[in-house]
Short mmCIF file of C-alpha atoms and ligand atoms in Angstrom, two decimals:
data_model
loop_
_atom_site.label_atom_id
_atom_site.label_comp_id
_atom_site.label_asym_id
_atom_site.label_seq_id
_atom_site.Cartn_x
_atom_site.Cartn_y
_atom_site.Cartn_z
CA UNK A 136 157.45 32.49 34.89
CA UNK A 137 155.83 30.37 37.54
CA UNK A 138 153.48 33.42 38.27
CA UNK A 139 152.82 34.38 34.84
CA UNK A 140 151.57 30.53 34.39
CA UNK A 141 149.83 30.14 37.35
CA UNK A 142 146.68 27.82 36.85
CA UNK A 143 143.62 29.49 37.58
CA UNK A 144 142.69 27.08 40.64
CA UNK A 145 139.66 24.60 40.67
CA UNK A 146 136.92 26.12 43.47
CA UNK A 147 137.01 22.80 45.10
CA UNK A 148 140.32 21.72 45.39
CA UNK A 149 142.60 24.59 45.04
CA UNK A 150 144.23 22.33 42.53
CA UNK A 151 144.35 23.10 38.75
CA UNK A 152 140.69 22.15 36.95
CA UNK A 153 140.81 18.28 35.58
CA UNK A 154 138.80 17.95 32.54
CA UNK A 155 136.75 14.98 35.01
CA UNK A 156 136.78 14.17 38.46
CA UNK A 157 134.24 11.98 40.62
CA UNK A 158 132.19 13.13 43.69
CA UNK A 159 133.28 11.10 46.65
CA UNK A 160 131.86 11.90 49.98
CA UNK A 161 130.22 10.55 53.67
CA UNK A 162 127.45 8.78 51.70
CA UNK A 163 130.35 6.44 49.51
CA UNK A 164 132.86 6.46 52.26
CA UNK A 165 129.85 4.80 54.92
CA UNK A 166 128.72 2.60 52.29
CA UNK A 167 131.89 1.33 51.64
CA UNK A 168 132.83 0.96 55.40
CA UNK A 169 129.57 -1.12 55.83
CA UNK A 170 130.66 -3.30 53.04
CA UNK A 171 133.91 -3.80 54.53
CA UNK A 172 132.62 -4.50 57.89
CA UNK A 173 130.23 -7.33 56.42
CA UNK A 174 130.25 -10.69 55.59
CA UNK A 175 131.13 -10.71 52.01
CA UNK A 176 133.88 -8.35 50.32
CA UNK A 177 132.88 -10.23 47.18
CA UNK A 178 130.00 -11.77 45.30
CA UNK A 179 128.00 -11.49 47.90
CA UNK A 180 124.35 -9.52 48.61
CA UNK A 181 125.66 -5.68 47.53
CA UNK A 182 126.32 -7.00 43.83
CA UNK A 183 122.56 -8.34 43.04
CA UNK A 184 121.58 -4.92 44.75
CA UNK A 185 123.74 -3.11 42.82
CA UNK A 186 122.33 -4.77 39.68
CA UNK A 187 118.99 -4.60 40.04
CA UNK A 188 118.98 -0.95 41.28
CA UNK A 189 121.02 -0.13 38.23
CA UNK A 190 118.74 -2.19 35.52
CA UNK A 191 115.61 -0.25 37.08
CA UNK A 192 117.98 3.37 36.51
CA UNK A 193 117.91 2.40 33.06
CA UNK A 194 114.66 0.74 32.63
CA UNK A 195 116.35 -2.61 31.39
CA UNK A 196 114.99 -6.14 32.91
CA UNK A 197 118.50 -7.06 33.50
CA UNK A 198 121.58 -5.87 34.74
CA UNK A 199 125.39 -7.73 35.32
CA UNK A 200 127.98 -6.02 37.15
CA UNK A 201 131.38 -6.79 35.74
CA UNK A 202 135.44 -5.61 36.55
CA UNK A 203 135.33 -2.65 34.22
CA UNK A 204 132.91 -0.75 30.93
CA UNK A 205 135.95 -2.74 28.81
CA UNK A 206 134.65 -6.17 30.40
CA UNK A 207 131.21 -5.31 29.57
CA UNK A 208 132.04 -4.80 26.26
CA UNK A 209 134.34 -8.40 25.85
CA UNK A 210 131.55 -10.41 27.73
CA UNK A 211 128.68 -8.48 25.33
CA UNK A 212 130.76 -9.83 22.49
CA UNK A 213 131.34 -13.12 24.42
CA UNK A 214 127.58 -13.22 24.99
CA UNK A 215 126.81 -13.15 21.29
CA UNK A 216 129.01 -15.82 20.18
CA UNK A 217 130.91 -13.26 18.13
CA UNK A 218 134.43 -14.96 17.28
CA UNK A 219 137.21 -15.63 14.52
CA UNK A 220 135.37 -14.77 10.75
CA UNK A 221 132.77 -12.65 11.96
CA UNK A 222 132.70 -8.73 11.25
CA UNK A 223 131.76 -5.90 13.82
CA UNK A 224 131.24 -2.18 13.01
CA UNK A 225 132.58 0.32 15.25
CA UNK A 226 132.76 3.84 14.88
CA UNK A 227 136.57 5.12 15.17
CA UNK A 228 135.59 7.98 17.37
CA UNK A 229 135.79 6.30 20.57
CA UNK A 230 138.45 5.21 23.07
CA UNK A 231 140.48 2.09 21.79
CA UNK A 232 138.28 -0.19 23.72
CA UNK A 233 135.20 -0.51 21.71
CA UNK A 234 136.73 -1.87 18.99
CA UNK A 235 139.40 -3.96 21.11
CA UNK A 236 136.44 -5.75 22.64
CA UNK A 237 135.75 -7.14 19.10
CA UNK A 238 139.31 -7.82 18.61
CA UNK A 239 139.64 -9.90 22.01
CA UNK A 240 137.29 -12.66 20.65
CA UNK A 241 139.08 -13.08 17.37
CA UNK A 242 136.82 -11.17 14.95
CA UNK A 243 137.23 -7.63 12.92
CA UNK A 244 136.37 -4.16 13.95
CA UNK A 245 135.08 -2.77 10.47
CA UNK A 246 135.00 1.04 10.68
CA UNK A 247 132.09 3.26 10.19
CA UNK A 248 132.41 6.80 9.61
CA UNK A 249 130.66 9.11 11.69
CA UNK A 250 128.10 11.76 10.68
CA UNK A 251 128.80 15.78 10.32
CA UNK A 252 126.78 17.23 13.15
CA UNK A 253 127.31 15.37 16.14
CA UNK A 254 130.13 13.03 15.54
CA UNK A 255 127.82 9.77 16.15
CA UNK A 256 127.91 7.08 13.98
CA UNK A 257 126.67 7.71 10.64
CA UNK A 258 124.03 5.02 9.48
CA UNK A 259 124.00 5.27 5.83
CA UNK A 260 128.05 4.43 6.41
CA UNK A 261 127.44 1.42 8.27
CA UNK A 262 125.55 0.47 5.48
CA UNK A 263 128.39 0.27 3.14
CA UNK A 264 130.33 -1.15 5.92
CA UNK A 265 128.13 -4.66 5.98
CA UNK A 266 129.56 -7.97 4.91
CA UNK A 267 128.33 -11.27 4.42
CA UNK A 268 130.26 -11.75 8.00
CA UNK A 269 128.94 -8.64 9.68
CA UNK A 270 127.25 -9.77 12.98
CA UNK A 271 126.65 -6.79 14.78
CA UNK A 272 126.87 -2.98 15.10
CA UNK A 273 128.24 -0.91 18.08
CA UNK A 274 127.00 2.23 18.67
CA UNK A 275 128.79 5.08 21.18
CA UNK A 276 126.85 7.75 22.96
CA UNK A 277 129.45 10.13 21.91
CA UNK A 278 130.16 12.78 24.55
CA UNK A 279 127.02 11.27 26.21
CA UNK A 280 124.41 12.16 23.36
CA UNK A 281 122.40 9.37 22.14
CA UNK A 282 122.85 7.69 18.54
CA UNK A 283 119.45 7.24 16.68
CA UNK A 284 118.45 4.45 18.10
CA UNK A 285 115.31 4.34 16.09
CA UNK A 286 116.81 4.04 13.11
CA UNK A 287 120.03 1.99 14.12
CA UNK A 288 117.26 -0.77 15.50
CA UNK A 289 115.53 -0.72 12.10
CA UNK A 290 118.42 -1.22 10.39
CA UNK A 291 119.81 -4.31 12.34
CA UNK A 292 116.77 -5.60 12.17
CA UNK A 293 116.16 -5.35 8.32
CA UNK A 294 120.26 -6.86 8.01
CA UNK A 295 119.63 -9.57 11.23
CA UNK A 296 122.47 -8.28 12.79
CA UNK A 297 122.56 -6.95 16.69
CA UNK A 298 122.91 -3.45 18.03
CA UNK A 299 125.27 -2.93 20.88
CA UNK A 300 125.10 0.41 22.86
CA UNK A 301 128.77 1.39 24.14
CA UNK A 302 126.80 3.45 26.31
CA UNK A 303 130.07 4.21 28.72
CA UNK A 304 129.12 8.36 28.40
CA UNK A 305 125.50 7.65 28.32
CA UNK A 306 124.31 6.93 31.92
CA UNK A 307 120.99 8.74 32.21
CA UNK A 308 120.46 9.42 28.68
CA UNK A 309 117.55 8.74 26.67
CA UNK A 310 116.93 8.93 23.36
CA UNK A 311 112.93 9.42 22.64
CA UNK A 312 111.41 8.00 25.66
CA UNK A 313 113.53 5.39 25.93
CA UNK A 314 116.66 5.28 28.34
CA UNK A 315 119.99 4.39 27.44
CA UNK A 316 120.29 0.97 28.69
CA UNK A 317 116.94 -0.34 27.37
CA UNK A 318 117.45 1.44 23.89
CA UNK A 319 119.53 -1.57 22.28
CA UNK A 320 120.38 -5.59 22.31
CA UNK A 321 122.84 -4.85 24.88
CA UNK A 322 124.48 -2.22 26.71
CA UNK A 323 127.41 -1.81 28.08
CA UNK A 324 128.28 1.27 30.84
CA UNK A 325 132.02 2.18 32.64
CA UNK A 326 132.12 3.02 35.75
CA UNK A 327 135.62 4.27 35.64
CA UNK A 328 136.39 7.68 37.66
CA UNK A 329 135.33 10.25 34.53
CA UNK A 330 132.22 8.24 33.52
CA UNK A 331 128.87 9.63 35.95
CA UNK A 332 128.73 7.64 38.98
CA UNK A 333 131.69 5.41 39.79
CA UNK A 334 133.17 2.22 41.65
CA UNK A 335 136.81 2.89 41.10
CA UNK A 336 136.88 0.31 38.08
CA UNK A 337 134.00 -1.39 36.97
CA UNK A 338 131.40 -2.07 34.54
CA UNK A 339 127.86 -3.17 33.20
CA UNK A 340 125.97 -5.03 30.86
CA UNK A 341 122.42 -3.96 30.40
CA UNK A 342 119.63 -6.13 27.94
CA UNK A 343 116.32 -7.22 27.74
CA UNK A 344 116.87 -11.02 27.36
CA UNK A 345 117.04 -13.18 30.39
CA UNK A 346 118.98 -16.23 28.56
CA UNK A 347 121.63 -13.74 27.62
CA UNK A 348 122.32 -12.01 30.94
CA UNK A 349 122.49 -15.56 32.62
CA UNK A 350 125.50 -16.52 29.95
CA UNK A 351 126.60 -13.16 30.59
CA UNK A 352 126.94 -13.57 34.53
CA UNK A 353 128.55 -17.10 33.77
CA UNK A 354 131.42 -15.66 31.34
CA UNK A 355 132.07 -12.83 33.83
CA UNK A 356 132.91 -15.53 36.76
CA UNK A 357 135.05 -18.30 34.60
CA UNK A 358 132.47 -19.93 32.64
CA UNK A 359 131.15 -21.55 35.94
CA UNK A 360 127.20 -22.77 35.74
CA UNK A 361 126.93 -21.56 39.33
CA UNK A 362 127.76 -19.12 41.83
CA UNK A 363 129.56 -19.33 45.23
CA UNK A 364 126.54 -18.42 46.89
CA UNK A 365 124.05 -20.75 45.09
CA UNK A 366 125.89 -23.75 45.99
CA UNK A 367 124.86 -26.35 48.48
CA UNK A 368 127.98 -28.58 48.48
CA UNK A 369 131.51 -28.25 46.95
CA UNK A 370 130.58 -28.99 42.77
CA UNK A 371 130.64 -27.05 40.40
CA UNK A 372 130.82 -26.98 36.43
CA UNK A 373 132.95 -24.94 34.11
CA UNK A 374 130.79 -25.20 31.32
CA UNK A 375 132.39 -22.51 29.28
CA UNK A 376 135.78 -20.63 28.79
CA UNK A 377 135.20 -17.71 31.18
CA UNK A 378 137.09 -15.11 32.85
CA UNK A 379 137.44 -13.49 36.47
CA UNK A 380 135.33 -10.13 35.53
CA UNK A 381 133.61 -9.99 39.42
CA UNK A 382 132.62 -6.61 40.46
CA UNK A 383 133.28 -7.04 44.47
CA UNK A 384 130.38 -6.37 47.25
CA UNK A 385 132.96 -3.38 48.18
CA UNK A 386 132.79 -1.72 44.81
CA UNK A 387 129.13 -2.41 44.14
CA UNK A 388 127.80 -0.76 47.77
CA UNK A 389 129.50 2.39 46.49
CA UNK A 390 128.12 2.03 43.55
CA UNK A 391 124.92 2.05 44.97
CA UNK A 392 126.03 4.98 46.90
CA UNK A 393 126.88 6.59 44.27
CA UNK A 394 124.10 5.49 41.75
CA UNK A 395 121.47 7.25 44.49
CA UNK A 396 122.74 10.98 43.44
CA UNK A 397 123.20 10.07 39.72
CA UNK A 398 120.09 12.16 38.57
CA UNK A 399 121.32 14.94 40.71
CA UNK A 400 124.97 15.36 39.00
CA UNK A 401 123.16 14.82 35.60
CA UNK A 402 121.17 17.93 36.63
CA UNK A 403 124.41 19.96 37.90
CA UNK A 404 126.03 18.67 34.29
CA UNK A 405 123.03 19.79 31.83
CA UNK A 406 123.69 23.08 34.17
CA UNK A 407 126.93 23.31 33.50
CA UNK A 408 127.00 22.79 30.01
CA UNK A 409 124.24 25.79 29.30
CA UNK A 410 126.51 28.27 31.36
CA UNK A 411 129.27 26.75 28.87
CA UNK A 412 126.68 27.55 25.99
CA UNK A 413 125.74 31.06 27.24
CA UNK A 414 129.21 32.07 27.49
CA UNK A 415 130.65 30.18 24.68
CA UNK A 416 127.83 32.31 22.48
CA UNK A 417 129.57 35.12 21.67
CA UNK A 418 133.53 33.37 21.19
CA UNK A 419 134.36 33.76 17.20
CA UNK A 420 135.64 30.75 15.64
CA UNK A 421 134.17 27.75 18.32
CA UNK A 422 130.86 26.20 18.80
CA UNK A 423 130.05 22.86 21.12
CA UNK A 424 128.79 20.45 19.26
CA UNK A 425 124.80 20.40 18.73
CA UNK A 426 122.58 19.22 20.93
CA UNK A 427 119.97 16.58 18.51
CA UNK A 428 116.22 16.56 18.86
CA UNK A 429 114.08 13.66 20.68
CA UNK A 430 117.52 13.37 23.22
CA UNK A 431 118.05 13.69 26.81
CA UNK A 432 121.94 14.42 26.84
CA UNK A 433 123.90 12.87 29.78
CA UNK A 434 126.84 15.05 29.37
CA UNK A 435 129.47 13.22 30.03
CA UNK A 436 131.50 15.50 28.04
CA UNK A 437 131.86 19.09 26.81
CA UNK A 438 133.34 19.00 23.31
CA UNK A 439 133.08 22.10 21.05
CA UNK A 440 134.91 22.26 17.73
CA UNK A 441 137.31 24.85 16.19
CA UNK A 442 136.94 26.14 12.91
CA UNK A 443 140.25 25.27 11.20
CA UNK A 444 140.92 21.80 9.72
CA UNK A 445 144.18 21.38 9.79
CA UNK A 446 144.10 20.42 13.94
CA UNK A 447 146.95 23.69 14.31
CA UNK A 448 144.97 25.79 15.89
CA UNK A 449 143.16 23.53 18.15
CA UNK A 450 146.80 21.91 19.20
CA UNK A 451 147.83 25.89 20.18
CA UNK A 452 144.91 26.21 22.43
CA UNK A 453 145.28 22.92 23.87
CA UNK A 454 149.07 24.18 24.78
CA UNK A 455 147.53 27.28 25.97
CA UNK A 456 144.82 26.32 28.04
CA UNK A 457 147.07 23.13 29.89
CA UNK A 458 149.56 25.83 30.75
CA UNK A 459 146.55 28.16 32.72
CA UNK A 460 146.22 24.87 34.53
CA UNK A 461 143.05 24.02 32.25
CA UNK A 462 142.91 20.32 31.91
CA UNK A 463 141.30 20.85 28.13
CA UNK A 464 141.56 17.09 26.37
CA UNK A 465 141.03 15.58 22.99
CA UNK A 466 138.33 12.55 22.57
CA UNK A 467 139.80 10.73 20.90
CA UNK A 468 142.62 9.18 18.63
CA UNK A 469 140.83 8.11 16.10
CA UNK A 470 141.30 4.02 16.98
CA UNK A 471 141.84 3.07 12.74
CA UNK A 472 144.82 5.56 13.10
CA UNK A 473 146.36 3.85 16.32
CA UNK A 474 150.10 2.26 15.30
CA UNK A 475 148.29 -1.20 16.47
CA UNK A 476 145.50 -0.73 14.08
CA UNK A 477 147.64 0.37 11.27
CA UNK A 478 149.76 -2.38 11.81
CA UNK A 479 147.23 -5.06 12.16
CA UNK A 480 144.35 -4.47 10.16
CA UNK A 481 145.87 -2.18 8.00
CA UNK A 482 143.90 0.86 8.38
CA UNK A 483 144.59 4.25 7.60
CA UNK A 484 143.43 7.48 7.21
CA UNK A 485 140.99 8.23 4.26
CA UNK A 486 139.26 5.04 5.59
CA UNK A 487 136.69 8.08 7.79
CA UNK A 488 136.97 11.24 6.17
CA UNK A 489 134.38 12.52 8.56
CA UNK A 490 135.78 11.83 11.78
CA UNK A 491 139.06 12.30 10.52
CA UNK A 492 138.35 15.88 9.70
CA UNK A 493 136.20 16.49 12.67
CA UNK A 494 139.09 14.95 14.91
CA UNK A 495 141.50 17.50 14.33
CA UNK A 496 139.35 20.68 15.46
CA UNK A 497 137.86 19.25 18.57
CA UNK A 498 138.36 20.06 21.90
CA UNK A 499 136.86 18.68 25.30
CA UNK A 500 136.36 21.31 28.00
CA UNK A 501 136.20 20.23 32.13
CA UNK A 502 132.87 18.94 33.39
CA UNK A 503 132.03 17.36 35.99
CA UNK A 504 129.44 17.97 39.08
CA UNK A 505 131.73 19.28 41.28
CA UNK A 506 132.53 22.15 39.10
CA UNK A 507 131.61 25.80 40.37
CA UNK A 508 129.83 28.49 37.90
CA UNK A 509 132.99 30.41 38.03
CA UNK A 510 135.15 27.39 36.87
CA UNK A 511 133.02 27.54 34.08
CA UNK A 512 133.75 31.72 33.87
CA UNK A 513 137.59 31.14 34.15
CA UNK A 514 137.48 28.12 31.68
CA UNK A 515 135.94 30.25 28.97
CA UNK A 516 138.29 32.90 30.03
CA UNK A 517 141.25 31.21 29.71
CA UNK A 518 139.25 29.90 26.36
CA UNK A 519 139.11 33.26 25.09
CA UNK A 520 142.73 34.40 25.67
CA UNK A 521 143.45 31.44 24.14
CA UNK A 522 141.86 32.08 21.07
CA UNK A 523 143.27 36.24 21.16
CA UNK A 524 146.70 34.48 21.45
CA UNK A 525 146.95 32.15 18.75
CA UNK A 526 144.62 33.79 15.78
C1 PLP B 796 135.43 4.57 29.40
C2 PLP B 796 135.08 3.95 28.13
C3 PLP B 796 135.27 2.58 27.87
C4 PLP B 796 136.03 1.67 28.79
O1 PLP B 796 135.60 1.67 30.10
P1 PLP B 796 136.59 1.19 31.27
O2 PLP B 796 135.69 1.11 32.45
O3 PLP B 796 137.65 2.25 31.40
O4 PLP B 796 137.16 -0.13 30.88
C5 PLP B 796 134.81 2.07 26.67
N1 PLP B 796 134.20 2.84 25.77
C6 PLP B 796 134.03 4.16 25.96
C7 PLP B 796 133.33 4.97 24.92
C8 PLP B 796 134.48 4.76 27.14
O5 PLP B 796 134.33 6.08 27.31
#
């Protein structure tokens, strides 16, 4: 039994294939030695580095490093004055935190159905979706393709509300000419393990207004009006209800580390994902899901989707490919369907017959730089038995 199930291994580790992993290697490990070995292990020189190296990556003026992409998306909301009364639509394809962000502050996640194609928000839904209260719109990058930004800006603008990016699978995409990062109000990127470049946890907020990234960088260190470092003697205000959402010196020098190869493992991904096209091709019953016009991709992940609605057959290759050691995944739970939700807000399904249809056939494939050519081989290998086995 143990034989006959024996993962097919990943080139790099020997170990079975996760569906992420980061790159780690002498370029992090020295920066983050320096940063140890230096004066500050916090709030000191490597954050505004960090920042500023990461607002020119994305072509925004400004930049604020914060604990994690689920900060970035409480202090956006923060930032905005969102609170109790006011509406926010979400799409419910995401992970849990984009609409939990709206939730921390005391206002409503309103849910917006996604479109057909590519599983991004739909705009002609959020339409429908906007209140008197509705205050802004978040958009994901779903599976790292762009939303249509063009037309998401034009509608906020004609309804005065403002357009967050949840841009946490979007690093290095662009949608037009315009980066990810500079393509909304405010953006908001992870830097968790599985997003593109990483500092362990972490987070940040990208926009184009300076008065806004100033309040941001205040809520992310208690509501203070100044910073350690800024101070000449021991006063300081708390002007503001704030939180402790630092990103330390450590974190942000391998973030800069890491940040340096970021358009080289957005290369090896778009490279990745056309082998997974090529070979994917000629496999009855599965396509990936469409690459849009006017978008660089990041390709944060590879989702195709299965031809049958009822989610059976994608759960049997799921259990198939996890037992060859395939580390296949599902994003995501659709958040109006979690218990919490359900409970809370009262949501259920029916509410998004789009992503609830599109959520049962989906499937997310490995990808990450790392990844040899013939992981990709044995992934669609193990892909296709899958499929032979369970028709
Ligand atoms: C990863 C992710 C987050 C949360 O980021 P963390 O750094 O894990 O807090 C939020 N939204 C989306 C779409 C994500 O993929």
């Amino acid at each position: 039994m143990a034989v006959l199930n024996s993962p097919p291994p990943d080139t790099a580790t020997g170990r079975s294939l996760p569906y992420a992993r980061q790159h780690i290697d002498a370029v992090d490990i020295a920066a983050v030695v320096a940063a140890l070995q230096s004066e500050y292990l916090t709030t000191g020189p490597a954050v505004a580095r960090f920042e500023q190296a990461f607002a020119a990556y994305v072509g925004a003026p400004h930049a604020v490093a914060v604990s994690s992409g689920t900060a970035a998306l409480h202090v956006a909301m923060l930032g905005l004055g969102v609170g109790a009364g006011d509406e926010v639509i979400v799409p419910p394809l995401t992970f849990a935190a984009t609409a939990n962000a709206v939730l921390y502050v005391g206002a409503t996640p309103v849910f917006a159905d996604v479109s057909p194609e590519a599983l991004l928000i739909d705009p002609a839904s959020i339409e429908h979706c906007i209140s008197p209260r509705t205050r802004a719109v978040v958009a994901v990058d779903y599976a790292g393709q762009p939303c249509d930004y063009a037309a998401l800006r034009a509608l906020c603008a004609l309804r005065g509300l403002t357009l967050v990016a949840d841009a946490c699978h979007a690093l290095g995409a662009a949608h037009q000419d315009n980066p990810v990062g500079a393509c909304a109000d405010i953006s908001a990127f992870s830097l968790h393990p599985a997003k593109h470049i990483t500092t362990g946890e972490g987070g940040m907020i990208t926009t184009a207004d300076a008065r806004l990234a100033r309040r941001m960088r205040q809520l992310r260190n208690h509501g203070l009006s100044s910073e350690h470092s800024a101070r000449t003697d021991w006063r300081y205000e708390m002007v503001e209800l704030g939180f402790n959402y630092r990103l330390s010196d450590i974190q942000c020098a391998l973030g800069l580390a890491q940040l340096s190869r970021a358009d080289q493992w957005l290369a090896r991904r778009r490279a990745l994902a056309r082998r997974y096209d090529a070979l994917l091709a000629d496999l009855p019953d599965v396509a990936p899901l469409p690459q849009l016009e006017d978008r660089t991709h990041a390709h944060h992940l590879y989702v195709l989707r299965l031809d049958d609605p009822s989610g059976a057959r994608r759960d049997a290759v799921f259990a198939a490919m996890r037992q060859q050691g395939v580390g296949v995944n599902v994003h995501y739970p659709l958040v109006h369907l979690h218990p919490y939700y359900r409970r809370t807000l009262g949501t259920d399904s029916g509410l998004c017959p789009v992503a609830e249809e599109h959520a049962q056939r989906i499937l997310t494939l490995p990808l990450f730089p790392d990844m040899a050519d013939a992981d990709v081989e044995r992934v669609v290998a193990a892909l296709r038995a899958a499929l032979e086995r369970v028709a």
